[in-house]
Amino acid sequence: MPGISEPAVSAAELPDWRGTGPRQAIVEFVAAVTDPDSADFVPERDRIAVFDNDGTLWTEQPVYAQLMFAIDRAAALGHPTSLEELHAGGMTALMELIKLTHAGITTDEFDAASRTWLASARHPRFKRPYPATVYQPMLELLSLLDRHGFSCWIFSGGGTDFMRAWAGEVYGLPPHRVIGSVGETEFRNESGGTPELVKSPTVQVINDGPQKPSSIHRHVGQRPIMAAGNTDGDLAMLQWTAASPYRTLELVVHHTDGDREYAYDRDPILGSGTDQLLAAAAENKWTVVDMAADWATVHPPA
Amino acid sequence: MPGISEPAVSAAELPDWRGTGPRQAIVEFVAAVTDPDSADFVPERDRIAVFDNDGTLWTEQPVYAQLMFAIDRAAALGHPTSLEELHAGGMTALMELIKLTHAGITTDEFDAASRTWLASARHPRFKRPYPATVYQPMLELLSLLDRHGFSCWIFSGGGTDFMRAWAGEVYGLPPHRVIGSVGETEFRNESGGTPELVKSPTVQVINDGPQKPSSIHRHVGQRPIMAAGNTDGDLAMLQWTAASPYRTLELVVHHTDGDREYAYDRDPILGSGTDQLLAAAAENKWTVVDMAADWATVHPPA
């Protein structure tokens, strides 16, 4: 097809993926949808890929980074709490903590507070900043997709503003492609002052489960052709993607590596399992990434 | 600055703008923020421009196209109503009509219904499809901005799904940059069926007034450096833009041309005026476009 020149897709673009099934599935998929002579060709404008964040692109154990941020911020605001209290209090206690620590502050101030915390906080086991607990093989996958004309988006249960304080830079994504749960913001423009957006305690969207396809529709307005997740909270997003008329790829990141990361089948706070996701993967022949077997490296070099 | 090569900005890119103040203001602004040697230089990733739609990019008189669509669809669904009834019933009647005609239908079906209506409906005065009542000078402005590295976004009070059925193609924007009011959608995945998103009657966001900066924060995650609007419902968006640390441009489209379009200072349905917007424009030296004086053409050639 004259005028279209697509670079070749190579397994060498994924150096930290071992030569097992998932790497092959990714390379074959990207090669097929970017080959103008293939029946599976997808025009560049429709190459949308969506990713869960916690546990799919970075480590979510032993607790979400954002929850540690909230606990530290609550203490600084004079309301100390602990993980034990939060576990005992369940979703109600968690939402109270989020409202306390994520509201009554301008969006600019919240961004600064998030960045300050991220610069000093360290992961308790890996002794490195939380953004350095991203998965090196997934960074390589994001780069590969970007090089081959995909638009990659994050649809996470985490808070949008907290994620945008670091995820854009780390993953190489503009802020508008980093979407999570959101609270309302209130526009204030007091006489003589500067216009501000103030974060309100009203949670507007909890971006998990069946909300993810709704958020994708709202923020992208197109059906993805690739999706990656790691718990049942991502199942609807993968089902929505799989129903595209185009050829699609669904990736399930399975936490099997207790030595290099964590081996688990239940997320640390919300308690989503993986039973439904793994069953759907088996039934639909989705690609399951066995972290211990399929990844040569987990985190980037220190 | 080696490696950066920006194309020159020329008034010839705006052939349907007369050589008056607004054209000069646009050209000077774009030249300044794209010149790497200028103190006003803005990197490409931060060149965000936001536009209202109804009355700013296309004709909104005598009634919004989307309202005509809703009236026609209500009749087809066995619930005929009229503009007179809607005026008498106010906002309550309007919301009831929107719920009746914009819910209980999948997103794919709604897209098809919108496109079918748009293909046959004609503007009562101009006798052309509604999408052909876009403003030719604004199309030229969108193109100019795109050529010079801007990302243009629409933040309208209209419904997102209705706008995306036509606006993306007409304005040359991907769907994710067309944002309006939104209702909730429900993910359905019945056994043996295909996953669907069903539009719900619950309105989540009415994208007008102070909601526009909140929507910009949510969907873009960056402060714009250019904004255009035509009623007081756009004032907060222009104020939010003007408070950027970068050099900015605020455009107010003033409907002064009863011969070629409509002369008015109050929007046709919601009743937003222009007093506050024009006062803010005068106070802050924003650029007011006098449609009769500043535009050589209003609509594209038939």
Coordinates of C-alpha atoms in Angstrom, one line a residue:
Chain A
M1 CA 0.0 0.0 0.0
P2 CA 1.9 3.1 -1.2
G3 CA 2.6 5.8 1.4
I4 CA 2.3 3.5 4.4
S5 CA 5.5 2.3 5.8
E6 CA 5.3 0.4 9.1
P7 CA 8.5 -0.5 11.0
A8 CA 9.0 -4.3 11.4
V9 CA 8.0 -5.7 14.8
S10 CA 10.8 -7.7 16.6
A11 CA 11.1 -9.7 19.8
A12 CA 14.3 -7.7 20.3
E13 CA 12.1 -4.8 21.4
L14 CA 11.1 -6.9 24.4
P15 CA 14.5 -7.8 25.9
D16 CA 13.2 -8.5 29.4
W17 CA 10.5 -10.9 28.2
R18 CA 11.7 -14.5 27.9
G19 CA 11.1 -16.3 24.6
T20 CA 7.9 -17.9 25.9
G21 CA 4.3 -17.7 24.7
P22 CA 3.4 -14.2 25.8
R23 CA 6.3 -12.5 24.0
Q24 CA 5.3 -14.4 20.9
A25 CA 1.7 -13.5 21.2
I26 CA 2.5 -9.8 21.6
V27 CA 4.9 -9.8 18.6
E28 CA 2.5 -11.7 16.4
F29 CA -0.4 -9.5 17.3
V30 CA 1.4 -6.2 16.7
A31 CA 2.9 -7.5 13.5
A32 CA -0.5 -8.5 12.2
V33 CA -2.4 -5.3 13.1
T34 CA 0.3 -3.1 11.7
D35 CA 0.9 -4.9 8.4
P36 CA -1.0 -3.1 5.7
D37 CA -1.1 -6.3 3.7
S38 CA -2.6 -8.3 6.6
A39 CA -6.3 -9.1 6.8
D40 CA -5.9 -8.0 10.5
F41 CA -4.6 -4.6 9.7
V42 CA -5.9 -1.8 11.9
P43 CA -5.5 1.9 11.0
E44 CA -3.3 3.8 13.4
R45 CA -6.2 5.9 14.7
D46 CA -7.9 2.8 16.0
R47 CA -4.9 1.2 17.7
I48 CA -6.0 1.8 21.3
A49 CA -4.5 -0.1 24.1
V50 CA -5.7 0.1 27.7
F51 CA -3.9 -1.0 30.9
D52 CA -4.8 -1.4 34.5
N53 CA -2.1 0.2 36.7
D54 CA -1.8 -1.4 40.2
G55 CA -0.5 -4.9 39.8
T56 CA -0.4 -4.7 36.0
L57 CA 2.2 -2.0 35.4
W58 CA 3.7 -1.6 38.9
T59 CA 3.8 -3.4 42.3
E60 CA 0.7 -3.1 44.4
Q61 CA 1.9 -5.2 47.4
P62 CA 2.0 -5.1 50.3
V63 CA -0.3 -2.1 50.0
Y64 CA -1.0 0.5 47.3
A65 CA 1.4 3.4 47.2
Q66 CA -1.5 5.8 47.2
L67 CA -2.8 4.3 50.5
M68 CA 0.6 4.8 52.1
F69 CA 0.5 8.4 50.8
A70 CA -3.0 8.8 52.4
I71 CA -1.9 7.3 55.7
D72 CA 1.2 9.6 55.8
R73 CA -0.9 12.6 54.8
A74 CA -3.6 11.9 57.4
A75 CA -0.9 11.8 60.1
A76 CA 0.5 15.1 58.9
L77 CA -3.1 16.5 59.1
G78 CA -3.4 15.3 62.7
H79 CA -5.5 12.3 62.0
P80 CA -3.2 9.3 62.4
T81 CA -4.5 5.9 61.4
S82 CA -3.0 2.5 60.6
L83 CA -3.4 -0.3 58.2
E84 CA -4.9 -2.4 60.9
E85 CA -7.6 0.1 61.6
L86 CA -8.3 0.4 57.9
H87 CA -8.6 -3.3 57.4
A88 CA -11.0 -3.4 60.4
G89 CA -13.1 -0.5 59.1
G90 CA -13.4 -1.8 55.5
M91 CA -14.5 0.2 52.6
T92 CA -16.1 2.9 54.8
A93 CA -12.9 3.6 56.6
L94 CA -11.0 3.7 53.4
M95 CA -13.4 6.2 51.8
E96 CA -13.2 8.4 54.9
L97 CA -9.4 8.4 54.7
I98 CA -9.6 9.3 51.0
K99 CA -12.0 12.1 51.7
L100 CA -9.8 13.4 54.5
T101 CA -6.6 13.3 52.5
H102 CA -7.7 14.0 48.9
A103 CA -10.1 16.9 49.4
G104 CA -10.1 20.6 50.6
I105 CA -7.0 21.2 48.6
T106 CA -6.4 22.7 45.2
T107 CA -5.4 20.5 42.3
D108 CA -2.1 22.3 42.1
E109 CA -1.4 21.8 45.9
F110 CA -2.4 18.1 45.7
D111 CA 0.0 17.6 42.8
A112 CA 2.8 19.2 44.8
A113 CA 2.0 17.1 47.9
S114 CA 2.0 13.9 45.8
R115 CA 5.3 14.7 44.2
T116 CA 6.9 15.6 47.5
W117 CA 5.7 12.3 49.0
L118 CA 6.8 10.3 46.0
A119 CA 10.3 11.8 46.2
S120 CA 10.9 10.7 49.8
A121 CA 8.8 7.5 50.3
R122 CA 10.4 4.1 49.8
H123 CA 8.8 0.7 49.1
P124 CA 9.2 -1.3 52.4
R125 CA 10.7 -4.4 50.7
F126 CA 12.5 -3.0 47.7
K127 CA 13.9 0.1 49.4
R128 CA 13.3 2.2 46.3
P129 CA 10.9 5.0 45.3
Y130 CA 7.5 3.5 44.5
P131 CA 7.7 4.7 40.8
A132 CA 10.8 2.5 40.5
T133 CA 8.6 -0.6 41.3
V134 CA 7.1 -0.4 37.8
Y135 CA 7.6 -3.6 35.7
Q136 CA 10.4 -3.3 33.3
P137 CA 8.8 -5.7 30.8
M138 CA 5.7 -3.6 30.7
L139 CA 7.7 -0.4 30.1
E140 CA 9.2 -2.3 27.1
L141 CA 5.7 -3.2 26.0
L142 CA 4.4 0.4 26.2
S143 CA 7.4 1.5 24.2
L144 CA 6.9 -1.1 21.6
L145 CA 3.2 -0.2 21.2
D146 CA 4.1 3.5 21.0
R147 CA 6.6 2.9 18.3
H148 CA 4.1 0.9 16.3
G149 CA 1.4 3.6 16.3
F150 CA -0.7 2.6 19.3
S151 CA -2.2 5.0 21.8
C152 CA -1.7 3.6 25.3
W153 CA -4.1 4.6 28.1
I154 CA -4.3 3.7 31.7
F155 CA -7.6 2.9 33.3
S156 CA -7.0 2.2 37.0
G157 CA -8.9 2.1 40.2
G158 CA -6.3 4.6 41.7
G159 CA -6.9 8.3 41.9
T160 CA -6.4 10.2 38.7
D161 CA -4.6 13.1 40.2
F162 CA -2.2 11.0 42.3
M163 CA -1.3 8.9 39.2
R164 CA -0.7 11.9 37.0
A165 CA 1.9 13.2 39.5
W166 CA 4.2 10.4 38.4
A167 CA 2.7 7.9 35.9
G168 CA 2.9 10.2 32.8
E169 CA 6.6 10.6 33.1
V170 CA 7.4 7.1 34.1
Y171 CA 5.3 5.5 31.3
G172 CA 5.8 8.2 28.7
L173 CA 2.1 9.1 28.5
P174 CA 0.4 12.5 28.4
P175 CA -1.8 13.2 31.4
H176 CA -5.1 12.8 29.4
R177 CA -4.3 9.1 28.9
V178 CA -4.0 8.5 32.7
I179 CA -7.5 7.9 34.0
G180 CA -8.5 6.5 37.4
S181 CA -11.1 7.1 40.1
V182 CA -12.1 10.8 40.4
G183 CA -13.7 13.1 42.9
E184 CA -15.5 16.3 42.0
T185 CA -13.6 19.5 41.8
E186 CA -15.0 23.0 42.4
F187 CA -14.0 26.1 40.4
R188 CA -13.2 29.0 42.7
N189 CA -12.5 32.5 41.4
E190 CA -12.5 34.9 44.3
S191 CA -12.3 38.6 43.6
G192 CA -8.7 39.6 43.4
G193 CA -7.4 36.0 43.6
T194 CA -6.4 33.4 41.1
P195 CA -8.9 30.9 39.7
E196 CA -8.4 27.5 41.4
L197 CA -9.9 24.0 41.3
V198 CA -10.5 22.7 44.8
K199 CA -10.8 18.9 45.2
S200 CA -14.2 18.0 46.9
P201 CA -14.9 15.0 49.1
T202 CA -17.6 13.8 46.7
V203 CA -16.3 10.8 44.8
Q204 CA -17.7 10.8 41.3
V205 CA -16.4 7.6 39.8
I206 CA -14.7 4.5 41.3
N207 CA -13.0 3.2 38.3
D208 CA -13.1 -0.5 38.8
G209 CA -15.1 -3.5 37.4
P210 CA -17.9 -2.6 34.9
Q211 CA -17.1 1.1 35.3
K212 CA -13.9 0.6 33.3
P213 CA -15.6 0.2 29.9
S214 CA -17.8 3.2 30.8
S215 CA -14.8 5.2 31.5
I216 CA -13.1 4.1 28.3
H217 CA -16.2 5.1 26.3
R218 CA -16.2 8.5 28.0
H219 CA -12.5 9.3 27.8
V220 CA -11.4 7.5 24.6
G221 CA -14.7 7.2 22.7
Q222 CA -13.3 4.2 20.9
R223 CA -13.1 0.4 21.5
P224 CA -9.6 -0.8 22.4
I225 CA -7.9 -3.6 20.5
M226 CA -5.6 -4.5 23.4
A227 CA -6.1 -4.6 27.1
A228 CA -4.1 -5.8 30.1
G229 CA -5.1 -6.4 33.7
N230 CA -4.5 -8.6 36.7
T231 CA -7.7 -9.0 38.8
D232 CA -11.4 -9.6 38.4
G233 CA -11.8 -5.8 38.5
D234 CA -10.3 -5.8 35.0
L235 CA -12.5 -8.5 33.6
A236 CA -15.1 -6.1 32.1
M237 CA -12.4 -4.1 30.4
L238 CA -10.9 -7.2 28.8
Q239 CA -14.4 -8.4 27.8
W240 CA -15.2 -5.0 26.2
T241 CA -11.9 -5.1 24.3
A242 CA -12.4 -8.7 23.1
A243 CA -15.7 -7.8 21.6
S244 CA -14.1 -5.4 19.1
P245 CA -14.6 -6.2 15.5
Y246 CA -10.9 -6.0 15.0
R247 CA -8.3 -8.7 16.0
T248 CA -7.5 -8.1 19.7
L249 CA -5.0 -9.1 22.4
E250 CA -5.9 -9.6 26.0
L251 CA -3.1 -9.9 28.6
V252 CA -3.5 -11.2 32.1
V253 CA -0.6 -10.5 34.5
H254 CA -0.4 -13.4 36.9
H255 CA 1.5 -12.8 40.1
T256 CA 3.5 -16.0 40.5
D257 CA 6.8 -14.7 41.6
G258 CA 7.2 -14.7 45.3
D259 CA 11.0 -14.5 45.0
R260 CA 11.3 -11.4 42.8
E261 CA 8.0 -9.8 43.6
Y262 CA 4.8 -11.3 45.3
A263 CA 2.8 -14.5 44.6
Y264 CA -0.9 -13.8 45.2
D265 CA -4.3 -14.1 43.7
R266 CA -6.2 -11.4 45.7
D267 CA -5.4 -7.7 45.6
P268 CA -4.1 -6.3 48.9
I269 CA -6.9 -3.9 49.8
L270 CA -10.1 -4.1 47.8
G271 CA -9.9 -7.9 47.9
S272 CA -10.7 -8.5 44.2
G273 CA -9.7 -12.0 43.3
T274 CA -8.5 -13.5 40.0
D275 CA -10.8 -16.5 39.7
Q276 CA -13.2 -15.0 37.2
L277 CA -10.4 -13.4 35.2
L278 CA -8.3 -16.6 35.0
A279 CA -11.4 -18.6 34.1
A280 CA -12.3 -16.1 31.3
A281 CA -8.7 -16.2 30.1
A282 CA -8.8 -20.0 29.9
E283 CA -12.1 -20.0 28.1
N284 CA -11.2 -17.3 25.6
K285 CA -7.6 -18.2 25.1
W286 CA -6.4 -14.9 26.4
T287 CA -2.6 -14.5 27.1
V288 CA -1.7 -15.2 30.7
V289 CA 1.7 -13.8 31.8
D290 CA 3.3 -16.0 34.4
M291 CA 5.7 -13.5 35.9
A292 CA 8.1 -16.1 37.2
A293 CA 8.3 -17.9 34.0
D294 CA 7.9 -15.2 31.3
W295 CA 9.8 -12.2 32.6
A296 CA 13.6 -12.1 32.7
T297 CA 13.5 -9.0 35.0
V298 CA 10.7 -7.6 37.1
H299 CA 11.8 -4.1 38.1
P300 CA 14.1 -1.8 36.3
P301 CA 17.8 -1.8 37.4
A302 CA 18.4 0.3 40.5
Chain B
M1 CA 17.6 26.1 19.2
P2 CA 19.0 23.1 17.2
G3 CA 16.6 20.3 16.3
I4 CA 13.5 22.5 16.6
S5 CA 12.0 23.7 13.4
E6 CA 8.6 25.4 13.6
P7 CA 6.8 26.4 10.4
A8 CA 6.1 30.2 10.0
V9 CA 2.7 31.4 11.0
S10 CA 0.9 33.4 8.3
A11 CA -2.4 35.3 8.0
A12 CA -2.8 33.5 4.7
E13 CA -3.7 30.4 6.8
L14 CA -6.9 32.3 7.8
P15 CA -8.3 33.3 4.4
D16 CA -11.9 33.9 5.7
W17 CA -10.8 36.2 8.5
R18 CA -10.7 39.8 7.5
G19 CA -7.5 41.7 8.2
T20 CA -8.9 43.1 11.4
G21 CA -7.8 42.8 15.0
P22 CA -8.8 39.2 15.8
R23 CA -6.8 37.8 12.9
Q24 CA -3.8 39.8 13.9
A25 CA -4.2 38.7 17.6
I26 CA -4.3 35.0 16.5
V27 CA -1.3 35.2 14.2
E28 CA 0.7 37.1 16.8
F29 CA -0.1 34.7 19.6
V30 CA 0.6 31.6 17.6
A31 CA 3.8 33.0 16.2
A32 CA 5.0 34.0 19.7
V33 CA 4.2 30.7 21.5
T34 CA 5.7 28.6 18.7
D35 CA 8.9 30.6 18.2
P36 CA 11.7 28.8 20.1
D37 CA 13.6 32.1 20.4
S38 CA 10.6 33.9 21.9
A39 CA 10.2 34.5 25.7
D40 CA 6.6 33.3 25.2
F41 CA 7.6 30.0 23.7
V42 CA 5.4 27.1 24.8
P43 CA 6.6 23.4 24.2
E44 CA 4.3 21.5 22.0
R45 CA 3.0 19.2 24.7
D46 CA 1.6 22.2 26.5
R47 CA -0.2 23.8 23.5
I48 CA -3.7 23.0 24.6
A49 CA -6.6 24.9 23.0
V50 CA -10.2 24.5 24.2
F51 CA -13.4 25.5 22.4
D52 CA -17.0 25.7 23.2
N53 CA -19.1 24.2 20.4
D54 CA -22.7 25.6 20.1
G55 CA -22.4 29.2 19.0
T56 CA -18.6 29.1 19.0
L57 CA -17.9 26.6 16.3
W58 CA -21.3 26.2 14.7
T59 CA -24.7 27.8 14.5
E60 CA -26.9 27.3 17.6
Q61 CA -29.9 29.3 16.4
P62 CA -32.9 29.0 16.2
V63 CA -32.5 25.9 18.4
Y64 CA -29.6 23.5 19.1
A65 CA -29.4 20.7 16.5
Q66 CA -29.4 18.2 19.4
L67 CA -32.7 19.5 20.6
M68 CA -34.2 19.0 17.2
F69 CA -32.8 15.5 17.2
A70 CA -34.4 14.9 20.6
I71 CA -37.8 16.2 19.5
D72 CA -37.8 14.1 16.3
R73 CA -36.7 11.0 18.3
A74 CA -39.3 11.5 21.0
A75 CA -42.0 11.7 18.2
A76 CA -40.6 8.4 16.7
L77 CA -40.8 6.8 20.2
G78 CA -44.5 7.8 20.5
H79 CA -44.0 10.9 22.8
P80 CA -44.4 13.9 20.6
T81 CA -43.6 17.3 22.1
S82 CA -42.9 20.8 20.7
L83 CA -40.6 23.6 21.3
E84 CA -43.5 25.6 22.8
E85 CA -44.1 22.9 25.4
L86 CA -40.4 22.7 26.2
H87 CA -40.1 26.5 26.7
A88 CA -43.2 26.3 29.0
G89 CA -41.7 23.4 30.9
G90 CA -38.2 24.9 31.3
M91 CA -35.2 22.9 32.5
T92 CA -37.4 20.1 33.9
A93 CA -39.1 19.4 30.6
L94 CA -35.8 19.6 28.8
M95 CA -34.1 17.0 31.1
E96 CA -37.1 14.7 30.8
L97 CA -36.8 14.9 27.0
I98 CA -33.1 14.1 27.2
K99 CA -33.7 11.1 29.4
L100 CA -36.4 9.8 27.1
T101 CA -34.4 10.2 24.0
H102 CA -30.8 9.6 25.1
A103 CA -31.2 6.5 27.4
G104 CA -32.2 2.9 27.3
I105 CA -30.2 2.5 24.1
T106 CA -26.7 1.1 23.6
T107 CA -23.9 3.5 22.7
D108 CA -23.6 1.8 19.3
E109 CA -27.3 2.2 18.6
F110 CA -27.3 5.8 19.7
D111 CA -24.4 6.6 17.4
A112 CA -26.2 5.1 14.5
A113 CA -29.4 7.0 15.4
S114 CA -27.5 10.2 15.6
R115 CA -25.8 9.7 12.2
T116 CA -29.1 8.7 10.5
W117 CA -30.8 11.9 11.8
L118 CA -27.8 14.1 10.9
A119 CA -27.8 12.7 7.3
S120 CA -31.5 13.7 6.7
A121 CA -32.2 16.7 9.0
R122 CA -31.8 20.2 7.5
H123 CA -31.3 23.6 9.2
P124 CA -34.6 25.5 8.8
R125 CA -33.1 28.7 7.5
F126 CA -29.9 27.6 5.7
K127 CA -31.5 24.4 4.2
R128 CA -28.3 22.4 4.7
P129 CA -27.3 19.6 7.0
Y130 CA -26.5 20.9 10.5
P131 CA -22.8 19.9 10.3
A132 CA -22.6 22.3 7.3
T133 CA -23.5 25.2 9.7
V134 CA -20.0 25.1 11.2
Y135 CA -18.1 28.4 10.9
Q136 CA -15.6 28.4 8.1
P137 CA -13.2 30.8 9.9
M138 CA -13.2 28.6 12.9
L139 CA -12.4 25.5 10.8
E140 CA -9.4 27.5 9.5
L141 CA -8.4 28.4 13.0
L142 CA -8.5 24.7 14.1
S143 CA -6.4 23.8 11.1
L144 CA -3.9 26.5 11.8
L145 CA -3.5 25.4 15.4
D146 CA -3.1 21.8 14.4
R147 CA -0.4 22.7 11.9
H148 CA 1.4 24.6 14.7
G149 CA 1.5 21.8 17.2
F150 CA -1.6 22.6 19.2
S151 CA -4.0 20.0 20.6
C152 CA -7.5 21.3 20.1
W153 CA -10.3 20.1 22.4
I154 CA -14.1 20.8 22.5
F155 CA -15.7 21.4 25.9
S156 CA -19.4 21.9 25.2
G157 CA -22.7 21.8 27.0
G158 CA -24.0 19.4 24.3
G159 CA -24.0 15.6 24.7
T160 CA -20.7 13.9 24.2
D161 CA -22.1 11.0 22.2
F162 CA -24.2 13.2 19.9
M163 CA -21.3 15.4 19.2
R164 CA -18.9 12.6 18.5
A165 CA -21.3 11.3 15.8
W166 CA -20.2 14.2 13.6
A167 CA -17.9 16.7 15.2
G168 CA -14.8 14.6 15.1
E169 CA -14.9 14.3 11.3
V170 CA -16.0 17.9 10.7
Y171 CA -13.4 19.4 12.9
G172 CA -10.7 16.8 12.4
L173 CA -10.5 15.8 16.0
P174 CA -10.2 12.3 17.5
P175 CA -13.2 11.4 19.7
H176 CA -11.4 11.7 23.0
R177 CA -11.0 15.5 22.3
V178 CA -14.8 16.0 22.0
I179 CA -16.2 16.4 25.5
G180 CA -19.7 17.5 26.5
S181 CA -22.4 16.7 29.0
V182 CA -22.5 13.0 29.9
G183 CA -24.9 10.5 31.3
E184 CA -23.9 7.3 33.0
T185 CA -23.5 4.1 30.9
E186 CA -24.1 0.6 32.2
F187 CA -21.9 -2.3 31.1
R188 CA -24.0 -5.4 30.2
N189 CA -22.6 -8.7 29.3
E190 CA -25.4 -11.2 29.2
S191 CA -24.5 -14.9 28.8
G192 CA -24.2 -15.8 25.1
G193 CA -24.5 -12.1 24.1
T194 CA -22.1 -9.4 23.2
P195 CA -20.9 -6.9 25.8
E196 CA -22.7 -3.6 25.4
L197 CA -22.8 -0.2 27.1
V198 CA -26.3 1.0 27.7
K199 CA -27.0 4.7 28.1
S200 CA -28.7 5.4 31.5
P201 CA -31.1 8.3 32.3
T202 CA -28.8 9.4 35.1
V203 CA -27.1 12.6 34.0
Q204 CA -23.6 12.7 35.4
V205 CA -22.2 16.0 34.3
I206 CA -23.8 19.1 32.7
N207 CA -20.8 20.6 31.1
D208 CA -21.4 24.3 31.4
G209 CA -20.2 27.2 33.5
P210 CA -17.8 26.3 36.3
Q211 CA -18.0 22.7 35.3
K212 CA -15.9 23.4 32.2
P213 CA -12.6 23.9 34.1
S214 CA -13.4 20.8 36.1
S215 CA -14.0 18.8 32.9
I216 CA -10.8 20.2 31.4
H217 CA -8.8 19.1 34.5
R218 CA -10.4 15.6 34.3
H219 CA -10.1 15.0 30.6
V220 CA -6.9 16.9 29.7
G221 CA -5.1 17.2 33.0
Q222 CA -3.3 20.4 31.7
R223 CA -4.2 24.1 31.7
P224 CA -5.1 25.4 28.3
I225 CA -3.2 28.3 26.7
M226 CA -6.1 29.2 24.4
A227 CA -9.9 29.2 24.8
A228 CA -12.9 30.3 22.8
G229 CA -16.5 30.7 23.8
N230 CA -19.6 32.8 23.2
T231 CA -21.7 33.0 26.3
D232 CA -21.4 33.4 30.1
G233 CA -21.4 29.6 30.3
D234 CA -17.9 29.8 28.9
L235 CA -16.6 32.5 31.3
A236 CA -15.1 30.1 33.8
M237 CA -13.2 28.2 31.0
L238 CA -11.7 31.5 29.7
Q239 CA -10.8 32.6 33.2
W240 CA -9.1 29.3 34.0
T241 CA -7.2 29.6 30.7
A242 CA -6.2 33.2 31.3
A243 CA -4.6 32.1 34.7
S244 CA -2.1 29.9 33.0
P245 CA 1.5 30.9 33.7
Y246 CA 2.1 30.9 29.9
R247 CA 1.0 33.6 27.5
T248 CA -2.6 32.9 26.6
L249 CA -5.3 33.9 24.0
E250 CA -9.0 34.2 24.9
L251 CA -11.5 34.5 22.0
V252 CA -15.1 35.6 22.4
V253 CA -17.3 35.0 19.4
H254 CA -19.9 37.8 19.3
H255 CA -23.0 37.2 17.3
T256 CA -23.5 40.5 15.5
D257 CA -24.4 39.2 12.0
G258 CA -28.2 39.0 11.6
D259 CA -27.8 39.1 7.8
R260 CA -25.5 36.1 7.4
E261 CA -26.3 34.3 10.6
Y262 CA -28.0 35.6 13.8
A263 CA -27.6 38.7 16.0
Y264 CA -28.2 37.9 19.6
D265 CA -26.8 38.0 23.1
R266 CA -28.7 35.2 24.8
D267 CA -28.4 31.5 23.9
P268 CA -31.6 30.0 22.5
I269 CA -32.5 27.4 25.1
L270 CA -30.6 27.6 28.4
G271 CA -30.8 31.4 28.4
S272 CA -27.2 32.1 29.2
G273 CA -26.4 35.7 28.4
T274 CA -23.2 37.4 27.3
D275 CA -23.0 40.3 29.8
Q276 CA -20.5 38.8 32.1
L277 CA -18.4 37.4 29.3
L278 CA -18.3 40.7 27.4
A279 CA -17.5 42.6 30.6
A280 CA -14.6 40.2 31.4
A281 CA -13.4 40.6 27.8
A282 CA -13.3 44.3 28.1
E283 CA -11.6 44.3 31.5
N284 CA -9.0 41.7 30.5
K285 CA -8.4 42.8 26.9
W286 CA -9.6 39.5 25.5
T287 CA -10.2 39.2 21.8
V288 CA -13.8 39.8 20.8
V289 CA -14.7 38.5 17.3
D290 CA -17.4 40.7 15.8
M291 CA -18.8 38.2 13.3
A292 CA -20.2 40.8 10.9
A293 CA -17.0 42.8 10.8
D294 CA -14.2 40.2 11.2
W295 CA -15.3 37.2 9.1
A296 CA -15.4 37.3 5.3
T297 CA -17.5 34.1 5.3
V298 CA -19.6 32.5 8.0
H299 CA -20.5 29.0 6.7
P300 CA -18.5 26.8 4.3
P301 CA -19.5 27.0 0.6
A302 CA -22.5 24.9 -0.1

